[in-house]
Amino acid sequence: MLNVAVLLSLSPLLALAQDGVITGPTSSVEAAGYSCDPSTCRLPDCHCASTDPPGGLDPSETPMFIVFTADDAIQSYTLNSVNQFLAYRQNPNGCQPKMTYYTSLNYTNYTLVTDWYVAGNEIADHTMTHQGDPSLDEINGNLIALNALAGIPLASIKGFRAPYLNYSGDTLKKLAAAGFTYDSSSSAAIPVTDENSDAFWPYTLDNGMANNCLRVEGTCKGEPKLPGFWEAPMYAFFDERGVAGPHLMDPWLNPANGAAAVNDTATFEYMKATFTAHYEGKRQPIGLYTHPIHLATDYPGVSSPTSTIRMINAFLDWAQEQQNVWIVSTEQLLAWVRNPTPVGQLDNFDALRCSTPDVQENICNGMPERERGLLAHCPFPEFPFFTCYGCPETTPTPQNPNPKQVVLDGQQARFRLPGNCSTPFWDPINGKCICSSSTCAFEDNSRPIGPNGANLTGGGTGGSLTRTVGVLGTSRSIFRLMGRIRRGRGGRGCGRHWRWVWLGRLLERWGCL
């Protein structure tokens, strides 16, 4: 268990998290100089920057996506922070929403990365040590360490977000050369109601960048040309000042309407207004781009932001009452953009479905109910962590992201994830894949969502704000709730999702129960 002194030493994370602020437009038609021929740039591997829905769909046939992301280290308190917004919720098909975690490695607990990935979320690259305009070692070292110590398949780490949103044209070239699918570091900072809005659906860089053209040298006006590499813009909210009042990452941290202090009611109103403009317009996605440490309820020495947590849950509750609203990861959004599917056919859209690996053996695989007593504890003084894949001799660095493994007397080295086995089916202690074509079973937890015109709203939302904050802010209450779920008396949306088991094991692992 981490003591308070160690947790307090993590205070640099609070400073690192204070990025992503914009104060006005970051691009213009003139600065972009963008040109793309949609007759030759065609899906699934090429897409022009456009405010119109992909595939020529009418907005009424287009899902409204809320992209939920988190940045920086993965720790118990950051995952608890995310869960207080997503764990109760369902998308229209009954699946718990997934999200993207742009992961940096300082202070990260690798076993929680594994757990989060096996639970169905996207793990993406945020550099090893949180460096803006990063070197190739920072980018690739993150890939190597996440693969070696968290068991994330290299092919599954598709996305990147630059720390401080500080990137260059060279950064994008490095990402494309390293085999990434997309970047999500640029901002869309002109409202969708403006005829020159830069709120483009995700697009490929076959014809260069079309966002951040006033901020990033070496981009736009046709550069950089990176065929098949995607940009997923980050969509700003706007307060009463319109284009002069954008709010991008952690919008609830910044005062609305030019005021001197934050007002959660004012934030709630402009978030609803911006969502409505997207929803009633061309259905461009909107995003909740978070540094979850700011919303943590269990970070020592930091007051719980109860009012802000209630406000965000109230916004998500309200949004999910609208038709055809889905909370998704960046990976899921791109899967839909590459294959635009009308709302009436989403029942068969694989990327939005949910499944649970059917594993009966007790192996160290990211499913906490299966790996009790099997984790390796790596007691580094700056920050100890757990992993299924064996402790390194030294802390990973950009220059040495995969140090030699420590092997204690009488034990053998653990086996790293091979390229031909899925993480939940790999036994790193015995070095075997328990999965074959006949045993790789997944239980489908999706539900039919009905024909077009059916009531396609989400369910199992946050409920009363008092209940949401009170239950999720108290670890013992979570555990009691899990007991109810196991006995078949869970609340709306709980179902058989084993992530509740994961959450209890997580709290137990850190000595909270």
Short mmCIF file of N, CA and C in Angstrom, two decimals, residues 17 22 42 49 75 126 151 153 164 196 422 431 459 466:
data_model
loop_
_atom_site.label_atom_id
_atom_site.label_comp_id
_atom_site.label_asym_id
_atom_site.label_seq_id
_atom_site.Cartn_x
_atom_site.Cartn_y
_atom_site.Cartn_z
N ALA A 17 -0.62 18.48 -15.02
CA ALA A 17 -1.97 18.36 -15.55
C ALA A 17 -2.55 19.69 -16.01
N ILE A 22 -6.65 27.15 -24.12
CA ILE A 22 -6.61 28.02 -25.29
C ILE A 22 -7.44 29.27 -24.99
N ARG A 42 -10.97 9.01 -50.38
CA ARG A 42 -12.19 8.31 -50.01
C ARG A 42 -11.93 7.31 -48.89
N ALA A 49 -10.74 16.90 -44.53
CA ALA A 49 -11.22 17.69 -43.39
C ALA A 49 -12.52 18.37 -43.78
N GLN A 75 -3.14 5.73 -12.07
CA GLN A 75 -3.04 5.30 -10.68
C GLN A 75 -4.44 5.02 -10.17
N HIS A 126 1.43 9.03 -24.48
CA HIS A 126 1.52 10.42 -24.03
C HIS A 126 2.97 10.76 -23.64
N GLY A 151 1.80 -5.29 -20.75
CA GLY A 151 1.23 -6.29 -21.63
C GLY A 151 0.26 -5.74 -22.65
N PRO A 153 -0.56 -4.92 -26.31
CA PRO A 153 -0.02 -5.24 -27.63
C PRO A 153 0.40 -3.98 -28.37
N TYR A 164 1.06 18.93 -22.97
CA TYR A 164 0.84 20.37 -23.14
C TYR A 164 0.25 20.70 -24.52
N ASN A 196 -16.97 29.53 -40.87
CA ASN A 196 -15.57 29.14 -41.04
C ASN A 196 -15.09 28.26 -39.89
N SER A 422 -3.60 -12.77 -27.13
CA SER A 422 -4.31 -11.63 -26.57
C SER A 422 -4.02 -11.53 -25.07
N GLY A 431 4.45 -18.78 -19.22
CA GLY A 431 4.85 -18.55 -20.61
C GLY A 431 4.02 -19.31 -21.61
N GLY A 459 -28.76 4.37 -20.94
CA GLY A 459 -29.39 4.05 -19.68
C GLY A 459 -28.37 3.92 -18.59
N THR A 466 -26.38 13.31 -5.66
CA THR A 466 -25.94 12.97 -4.31
C THR A 466 -25.52 11.51 -4.24
#
